[in-house]
Structure formats: structure tokens, C-alpha cells
Amino acid sequence: MGVMPESVAIREVGPRDGLQNEEPIPTDAKVRLLDALSRTGVRRIEAVSFVHPRAIPQMADADEVWQRATRVDGVRYSALVPNTRGAQRALAAGFTEVEVVVSASDTHNRRNVNRSTDESLDDLAELIDLLHGADARAEVIIATSFGCPYEGDIDPVRVASIVDRVVRDGADRVAFGDTTGMGTPRRVRELLTAVRERNAEIPVLLHFHNTRGTALANMLTALELGVTEFDASVGGLGGCPYAPGASGNLATEEAVHMLHDMGIDTGIDLDALIEVAELAEELTGRRLPSGVLRAGPRTRLTPMPRS
Amino acid sequence: MGVMPESVAIREVGPRDGLQNEEPIPTDAKVRLLDALSRTGVRRIEAVSFVHPRAIPQMADADEVWQRATRVDGVRYSALVPNTRGAQRALAAGFTEVEVVVSASDTHNRRNVNRSTDESLDDLAELIDLLHGADARAEVIIATSFGCPYEGDIDPVRVASIVDRVVRDGADRVAFGDTTGMGTPRRVRELLTAVRERNAEIPVLLHFHNTRGTALANMLTALELGVTEFDASVGGLGGCPYAPGASGNLATEEAVHMLHDMGIDTGIDLDALIEVAELAEELTGRRLPSGVLRAGPRTRLTPMPRS
């Protein structure tokens, strides 16, 4: 094991990426979840996305959720946007950190937005300029970075060249999305190595899914390589509802549980976070896949049996 | 990441440890599962345990299962026994590899067998002699090696001293059981370091549970430390039925999936193994927690959409 970081910044994505992939819940419930998360000590939250309500009805009330949320000092909130229109809405709502997505897989990108990866990249430069012009930071999330369900492996050099491009266009950070859980320790190492050979300076964030059980092994590998920013979703919110039980997003409490055990600070109160995961189950009415939610942290003991 | 081993020996424990922690299934079903596993290329299988049928009704037909099973050349089969009587039954049935269990936690050991860890250790020497006298190999499984649900952390030095003792008494191998999923990368590293400082030579095997999502991260850590023997259970069989959805044993196909992706040989045909996991679901009538069973390996692509 290499030298581990002292501190890791978890970005909680349950309110956006999580809820976007669950059955819709009421606005009140979304505000409750967001507010509860803001009080866990987490340092970053992806709060909403500004997408067309026909495309993603789960986020139709993004403006209202964000206006009603109680923003906590010290928490950095961000929004995801698909295009210029979304970016304008995010800026109008006061966001100063915005994420945009492009897929490393051409096929996946075409399926999502009906254009090639290159065509999407052509649009990004303008979008980044728009954000910078309003003093907002722009993060580019590169989906299918660890593999594409249609194309299979994605050459890390292709992903690295996309990083080159978006860095040139002004991106402040890149995130690598393991969209369908194809990431493994080997793929994490290969991708980070390829990216850093060409762009050692750009801050990177990793977004893992636990589809095949590898999320924490992937995180461990990334920690060894010095990565200190990760997405995670409270309770594991966001598991594809059409495949019950199939894990989606890495559960925040599983990530925090392992990090804290390693002595790595996250700022998060794990017990408080587990209570929010319980709330997330209540609000979605769905049994969430998080093991730490189910079993509690390893420090939670079973009462001694009476003799 | 240190140098990885070229090859790993997985011991498939579904037929014993897995089925012992599921609702009982018919003898025919057990034989079908065992035979199907023998044809996957797996090199070791824990086939049955010889325990009192009142204690564990799931294993009441161990002799019949074993007699009816089709043993495949090149597969090493083993049995778990709780005591001398069980060891005699295992030897009579022709086993040449036998596992016995003792718990590192005194409280846990007392809960299981109503005696202290030291008292159990006193019995082990005789049991090992009995096995050696019949040319069988004796493995001592040390339960709660990574923590006890009643006592909490278990000092790695205590576990290491138990290893000293059983090595002195003739054990051929020690296994460290993560009985309730309290293992983490940090705990794995601390335990292996403590054990090897005192006993560099004894072969070790690790048995992880995925209760808190850490099983593959733990395996990755152990691989970095040169461990090449692991237990795993097809489909993740053996998750405590009283806590539905709570993962128990590491699923064999999740372990194999990650190992093969790293270029580490296991001898196992992953597709064949996944078919056995499907069979295990059919035979137990229970949805098993394995992600790779659910989603398939990362190399299994989604058909291209028709345009």
C-alpha cells in the first residue's frame, strides 16, 4: 500500500444522481434528504440537475428543491447540466460549481444525446466559457471511462485524450464515471496512469458503481495513487430500478466506513450519515443496497448475550 | 500495488459454509450443486461438514451427499469438523483434508461451543494428531480474526499467538475467518503483519464476508501481501437468512471476476461458475447477493441498439 492521503473529499450525489435513477419522490422529500445530508459534515453535495423535465421527470422541480433547501456553510453544492440552457438555469439559481457530462464511448454518447463524443466535446468549450464568465467552476464528467456496455473496453489513451481536450478548453476538474460498474483495480490503475502521463496537474474525481462488487477495491487502488476526491451516494441510492438488487452507486456510508477505519478524515459523522441512509429508504420506499446501512459500522457491537 | 501473484487458489465453500447458512435443501439438490461446482475448474471445494444433525440440520445428510457426489480429478475436497467425533466421520468418509474452527474471541467461542478459546485450543492438538495419524491434513480456521460482534476489535497479536499455538500443535494451514464482516484493508494488513512476524512459513487462507462491502478491497490488500488462498461461496451463498439482503460470504464469481481481470489465474471457467450461481439460486429459491451473477462479467456486452 502506498502512502495514503490524510483526508478525502466525498461528494454526496444521492440528491441528484441517486434520485434521478429512482422512482420520482415529492419535492418535500427531496428537500428533507438534501437538508439532512447538509448536516452530516459532508463537504460537497451534488444537489440537483437542470435538465428538461420530459427527459428526466425526477428533476423537474430542481429550482424549487434548491430554493427551499437550507444551505449549510462549509458545504460546496453543485449542479449537473446537460447543455447551455441548463447551465444558464444553474447560474441563475446561484450555483458556482457545475458538472457537465460527455461519454468516452462514442456509441454510449450517441445513445444519450444523439451525437458523437467529438460533437459533444465541440459544445463543451462554449459551455465552459459561459460558466467561467459567471465565475463558476466547470467539471467535466467523462462517462464510461472504465468501459462501455455496448463497446466493451475503452482505451485509456482515448479517455486521456478527452482529458487533454477538456483541459485545453478550460475544465477545472475532470471526473471519471464508471457508468455501468465495469471498473476494476486494474482499469483504475491503467486509466489514472494514462491520464497523468499527459496531464499531471488536473484535479480528478472518481465515481464508482458497485455493480460487480469492486467499488471499494477500486477506491483503495485510487487512494494508493493519490486520488482524494470521490463521488458516493447515500444508501447506494440510484441502483437501476429496472434491475432490482443490482447495485448502482457506491454507498457513501460504505466509502466513509472504510476510509475512517484507515484513519482518513472525511469530515462526515458516520452515524448521522447512516441515519440519512435510513431516511433515504423511507423516502424512496425501496430497500437500498448499502451493507453498512444494513449491518451498521464494524464498531457497532451486538449486546452481550445474557448468561 | 505490490507484485501480484500469478495464480490464486479459491476454495469454494458454497456446499458447506454456504448451505449451512441457508434454509435446508434436499440431498439431491446438494449433490447437484457439488457436482456442478466440480466441473467449473475450481481447485478446492469444502464439500460438507460432519456436525451433529441437531446442531446443524442442514448438514444431516453429509455422508450421503459425499457418497453420491462425483469427485473430479484435480479437485481437492475438504470437510469441516467440530470435534473428534466429526473428524472420525470425515476420515471414515475418505477425506484427507479437514478443517476445524476455533474463535479468536473468547466470548464468541463460548457462545459457539460453551468453552473458552484456550479450552478449545487444548482439544485441537489431539484432533490434529488424529488427522495426521490417518495421513490427513489439518487446517485450523480462526473465526472472528478481524473483529468480534460482541467484543469488538481483536488484537492481531492475540490472533498471532493462536497461530503460534496451533502451528506448534501441528496445523498444516491456518485460515482467518471474517465471521461477521468486520474486516477492512487496514485490519487485513495489521493481522497478516502480526502473524508473519512470528510465523512466516505457515500457509494462510483468508475467508472474507462482504457484509460491509469490503470483501474485494480486503482481497486486494491480501494479494498485495502475497496471500494466494481464499475462500469464496458461489453466488454469495450463506448470507444470514435472518437478515435478508445482508451479504454474507464473498461471492466466488465476484472474486474470480476481479482476479481474472488482473491477469491472475484461478483455473475457473467464469461463465460456468455463473451458471452454477444461477443453479444455486434455483436450488435455494433465494435471490443471492452476487453482483456478477446479476450483471454478468464486465466483458458481457449489451447488444447494440438498432438504429
PDB file of N, CA and C in Angstrom, chain A residues 199-246:
ATOM      1  N   ASN A 199      -1.413  14.639 -18.299  1.00  0.00           N
ATOM      2  CA  ASN A 199      -1.983  15.767 -17.557  1.00  0.00           C
ATOM      3  C   ASN A 199      -1.831  15.525 -16.065  1.00  0.00           C
ATOM      4  N   ALA A 200      -0.673  15.843 -15.564  1.00  0.00           N
ATOM      5  CA  ALA A 200      -0.405  15.535 -14.163  1.00  0.00           C
ATOM      6  C   ALA A 200      -1.133  16.483 -13.212  1.00  0.00           C
ATOM      7  N   GLU A 201      -1.546  17.627 -13.721  1.00  0.00           N
ATOM      8  CA  GLU A 201      -1.991  18.689 -12.818  1.00  0.00           C
ATOM      9  C   GLU A 201      -3.505  18.766 -12.605  1.00  0.00           C
ATOM     10  N   ILE A 202      -4.276  18.299 -13.557  1.00  0.00           N
ATOM     11  CA  ILE A 202      -5.720  18.484 -13.470  1.00  0.00           C
ATOM     12  C   ILE A 202      -6.288  17.687 -12.280  1.00  0.00           C
ATOM     13  N   PRO A 203      -7.090  18.337 -11.425  1.00  0.00           N
ATOM     14  CA  PRO A 203      -7.707  17.587 -10.320  1.00  0.00           C
ATOM     15  C   PRO A 203      -8.672  16.527 -10.876  1.00  0.00           C
ATOM     16  N   VAL A 204      -8.629  15.344 -10.284  1.00  0.00           N
ATOM     17  CA  VAL A 204      -9.511  14.271 -10.746  1.00  0.00           C
ATOM     18  C   VAL A 204     -10.400  13.786  -9.617  1.00  0.00           C
ATOM     19  N   LEU A 205     -11.574  13.367 -10.010  1.00  0.00           N
ATOM     20  CA  LEU A 205     -12.562  12.808  -9.083  1.00  0.00           C
ATOM     21  C   LEU A 205     -13.034  11.495  -9.688  1.00  0.00           C
ATOM     22  N   LEU A 206     -13.262  10.499  -8.844  1.00  0.00           N
ATOM     23  CA  LEU A 206     -13.703   9.192  -9.353  1.00  0.00           C
ATOM     24  C   LEU A 206     -15.109   8.873  -8.868  1.00  0.00           C
ATOM     25  N   HIS A 207     -15.871   8.309  -9.780  1.00  0.00           N
ATOM     26  CA  HIS A 207     -17.271   7.983  -9.499  1.00  0.00           C
ATOM     27  C   HIS A 207     -17.465   6.496  -9.815  1.00  0.00           C
ATOM     28  N   PHE A 208     -17.543   5.697  -8.758  1.00  0.00           N
ATOM     29  CA  PHE A 208     -17.647   4.246  -8.956  1.00  0.00           C
ATOM     30  C   PHE A 208     -19.062   3.727  -8.715  1.00  0.00           C
ATOM     31  N   HIS A 209     -19.366   2.678  -9.438  1.00  0.00           N
ATOM     32  CA  HIS A 209     -20.581   1.907  -9.154  1.00  0.00           C
ATOM     33  C   HIS A 209     -20.165   0.552  -8.588  1.00  0.00           C
ATOM     34  N   ASN A 210     -21.048  -0.010  -7.771  1.00  0.00           N
ATOM     35  CA  ASN A 210     -20.685  -1.283  -7.141  1.00  0.00           C
ATOM     36  C   ASN A 210     -21.351  -2.477  -7.822  1.00  0.00           C
ATOM     37  N   THR A 211     -21.640  -2.330  -9.077  1.00  0.00           N
ATOM     38  CA  THR A 211     -22.378  -3.342  -9.839  1.00  0.00           C
ATOM     39  C   THR A 211     -21.778  -4.739  -9.713  1.00  0.00           C
ATOM     40  N   ARG A 212     -20.462  -4.814  -9.714  1.00  0.00           N
ATOM     41  CA  ARG A 212     -19.797  -6.122  -9.655  1.00  0.00           C
ATOM     42  C   ARG A 212     -18.923  -6.275  -8.407  1.00  0.00           C
ATOM     43  N   GLY A 213     -19.266  -5.483  -7.379  1.00  0.00           N
ATOM     44  CA  GLY A 213     -18.625  -5.654  -6.071  1.00  0.00           C
ATOM     45  C   GLY A 213     -17.275  -4.992  -5.906  1.00  0.00           C
ATOM     46  N   THR A 214     -16.813  -4.289  -6.950  1.00  0.00           N
ATOM     47  CA  THR A 214     -15.431  -3.801  -6.924  1.00  0.00           C
ATOM     48  C   THR A 214     -15.272  -2.367  -6.423  1.00  0.00           C
ATOM     49  N   ALA A 215     -16.361  -1.693  -6.058  1.00  0.00           N
ATOM     50  CA  ALA A 215     -16.268  -0.244  -5.813  1.00  0.00           C
ATOM     51  C   ALA A 215     -15.200   0.107  -4.765  1.00  0.00           C
ATOM     52  N   LEU A 216     -15.201  -0.587  -3.634  1.00  0.00           N
ATOM     53  CA  LEU A 216     -14.227  -0.211  -2.595  1.00  0.00           C
ATOM     54  C   LEU A 216     -12.816  -0.653  -2.961  1.00  0.00           C
ATOM     55  N   ALA A 217     -12.685  -1.750  -3.688  1.00  0.00           N
ATOM     56  CA  ALA A 217     -11.356  -2.152  -4.174  1.00  0.00           C
ATOM     57  C   ALA A 217     -10.840  -1.103  -5.157  1.00  0.00           C
ATOM     58  N   ASN A 218     -11.733  -0.587  -5.984  1.00  0.00           N
ATOM     59  CA  ASN A 218     -11.343   0.490  -6.908  1.00  0.00           C
ATOM     60  C   ASN A 218     -10.925   1.745  -6.144  1.00  0.00           C
ATOM     61  N   MET A 219     -11.686   2.065  -5.116  1.00  0.00           N
ATOM     62  CA  MET A 219     -11.365   3.250  -4.330  1.00  0.00           C
ATOM     63  C   MET A 219     -10.010   3.074  -3.646  1.00  0.00           C
ATOM     64  N   LEU A 220      -9.773   1.885  -3.119  1.00  0.00           N
ATOM     65  CA  LEU A 220      -8.485   1.607  -2.466  1.00  0.00           C
ATOM     66  C   LEU A 220      -7.336   1.816  -3.449  1.00  0.00           C
ATOM     67  N   THR A 221      -7.505   1.321  -4.661  1.00  0.00           N
ATOM     68  CA  THR A 221      -6.465   1.485  -5.686  1.00  0.00           C
ATOM     69  C   THR A 221      -6.244   2.963  -5.989  1.00  0.00           C
ATOM     70  N   ALA A 222      -7.336   3.698  -6.123  1.00  0.00           N
ATOM     71  CA  ALA A 222      -7.221   5.131  -6.432  1.00  0.00           C
ATOM     72  C   ALA A 222      -6.559   5.889  -5.285  1.00  0.00           C
ATOM     73  N   LEU A 223      -6.875   5.517  -4.044  1.00  0.00           N
ATOM     74  CA  LEU A 223      -6.235   6.152  -2.891  1.00  0.00           C
ATOM     75  C   LEU A 223      -4.727   5.939  -2.939  1.00  0.00           C
ATOM     76  N   GLU A 224      -4.333   4.716  -3.290  1.00  0.00           N
ATOM     77  CA  GLU A 224      -2.903   4.413  -3.390  1.00  0.00           C
ATOM     78  C   GLU A 224      -2.236   5.280  -4.437  1.00  0.00           C
ATOM     79  N   LEU A 225      -3.014   5.697  -5.426  1.00  0.00           N
ATOM     80  CA  LEU A 225      -2.474   6.541  -6.494  1.00  0.00           C
ATOM     81  C   LEU A 225      -2.685   8.022  -6.203  1.00  0.00           C
ATOM     82  N   GLY A 226      -3.125   8.319  -4.970  1.00  0.00           N
ATOM     83  CA  GLY A 226      -3.172   9.707  -4.537  1.00  0.00           C
ATOM     84  C   GLY A 226      -4.467  10.444  -4.834  1.00  0.00           C
ATOM     85  N   VAL A 227      -5.483   9.765  -5.325  1.00  0.00           N
ATOM     86  CA  VAL A 227      -6.759  10.439  -5.583  1.00  0.00           C
ATOM     87  C   VAL A 227      -7.439  10.735  -4.253  1.00  0.00           C
ATOM     88  N   THR A 228      -7.993  11.928  -4.132  1.00  0.00           N
ATOM     89  CA  THR A 228      -8.604  12.322  -2.861  1.00  0.00           C
ATOM     90  C   THR A 228     -10.041  12.815  -3.028  1.00  0.00           C
ATOM     91  N   GLU A 229     -10.609  12.658  -4.215  1.00  0.00           N
ATOM     92  CA  GLU A 229     -11.998  13.092  -4.428  1.00  0.00           C
ATOM     93  C   GLU A 229     -12.810  11.963  -5.031  1.00  0.00           C
ATOM     94  N   PHE A 230     -13.925  11.662  -4.390  1.00  0.00           N
ATOM     95  CA  PHE A 230     -14.783  10.573  -4.845  1.00  0.00           C
ATOM     96  C   PHE A 230     -16.250  10.978  -4.732  1.00  0.00           C
ATOM     97  N   ASP A 231     -17.028  10.502  -5.682  1.00  0.00           N
ATOM     98  CA  ASP A 231     -18.473  10.573  -5.551  1.00  0.00           C
ATOM     99  C   ASP A 231     -18.968   9.362  -4.770  1.00  0.00           C
ATOM    100  N   ALA A 232     -20.064   9.534  -4.055  1.00  0.00           N
ATOM    101  CA  ALA A 232     -20.752   8.396  -3.455  1.00  0.00           C
ATOM    102  C   ALA A 232     -22.183   8.840  -3.171  1.00  0.00           C
ATOM    103  N   SER A 233     -23.062   7.867  -3.018  1.00  0.00           N
ATOM    104  CA  SER A 233     -24.486   8.154  -2.937  1.00  0.00           C
ATOM    105  C   SER A 233     -25.058   7.526  -1.671  1.00  0.00           C
ATOM    106  N   VAL A 234     -25.675   8.344  -0.839  1.00  0.00           N
ATOM    107  CA  VAL A 234     -26.156   7.843   0.457  1.00  0.00           C
ATOM    108  C   VAL A 234     -27.063   6.613   0.260  1.00  0.00           C
ATOM    109  N   GLY A 235     -26.771   5.578   1.021  1.00  0.00           N
ATOM    110  CA  GLY A 235     -27.563   4.347   0.936  1.00  0.00           C
ATOM    111  C   GLY A 235     -27.289   3.545  -0.320  1.00  0.00           C
ATOM    112  N   GLY A 236     -26.524   4.108  -1.254  1.00  0.00           N
ATOM    113  CA  GLY A 236     -26.391   3.495  -2.573  1.00  0.00           C
ATOM    114  C   GLY A 236     -27.555   3.869  -3.476  1.00  0.00           C
ATOM    115  N   LEU A 237     -28.230   4.970  -3.146  1.00  0.00           N
ATOM    116  CA  LEU A 237     -29.331   5.486  -3.986  1.00  0.00           C
ATOM    117  C   LEU A 237     -28.887   5.522  -5.441  1.00  0.00           C
ATOM    118  N   GLY A 238     -29.811   5.116  -6.317  1.00  0.00           N
ATOM    119  CA  GLY A 238     -29.506   5.219  -7.733  1.00  0.00           C
ATOM    120  C   GLY A 238     -29.269   3.895  -8.417  1.00  0.00           C
ATOM    121  N   GLY A 239     -29.406   2.807  -7.671  1.00  0.00           N
ATOM    122  CA  GLY A 239     -29.358   1.497  -8.328  1.00  0.00           C
ATOM    123  C   GLY A 239     -30.506   1.432  -9.317  1.00  0.00           C
ATOM    124  N   CYS A 240     -30.181   1.026 -10.515  1.00  0.00           N
ATOM    125  CA  CYS A 240     -31.184   0.998 -11.584  1.00  0.00           C
ATOM    126  C   CYS A 240     -32.445   0.273 -11.110  1.00  0.00           C
ATOM    127  N   PRO A 241     -33.577   0.942 -11.089  1.00  0.00           N
ATOM    128  CA  PRO A 241     -34.801   0.340 -10.602  1.00  0.00           C
ATOM    129  C   PRO A 241     -35.255  -0.842 -11.467  1.00  0.00           C
ATOM    130  N   TYR A 242     -34.833  -0.878 -12.726  1.00  0.00           N
ATOM    131  CA  TYR A 242     -35.266  -1.961 -13.613  1.00  0.00           C
ATOM    132  C   TYR A 242     -34.500  -3.254 -13.348  1.00  0.00           C
ATOM    133  N   ALA A 243     -33.467  -3.184 -12.553  1.00  0.00           N
ATOM    134  CA  ALA A 243     -32.713  -4.400 -12.222  1.00  0.00           C
ATOM    135  C   ALA A 243     -32.621  -4.501 -10.706  1.00  0.00           C
ATOM    136  N   PRO A 244     -33.709  -4.912 -10.067  1.00  0.00           N
ATOM    137  CA  PRO A 244     -33.776  -4.844  -8.600  1.00  0.00           C
ATOM    138  C   PRO A 244     -32.590  -5.561  -7.951  1.00  0.00           C
ATOM    139  N   GLY A 245     -32.033  -4.896  -6.977  1.00  0.00           N
ATOM    140  CA  GLY A 245     -30.935  -5.526  -6.241  1.00  0.00           C
ATOM    141  C   GLY A 245     -29.582  -5.277  -6.872  1.00  0.00           C
ATOM    142  N   ALA A 246     -29.565  -4.962  -8.158  1.00  0.00           N
ATOM    143  CA  ALA A 246     -28.289  -4.648  -8.789  1.00  0.00           C
ATOM    144  C   ALA A 246     -27.800  -3.322  -8.226  1.00  0.00           C
TER     145      ALA A 246
END
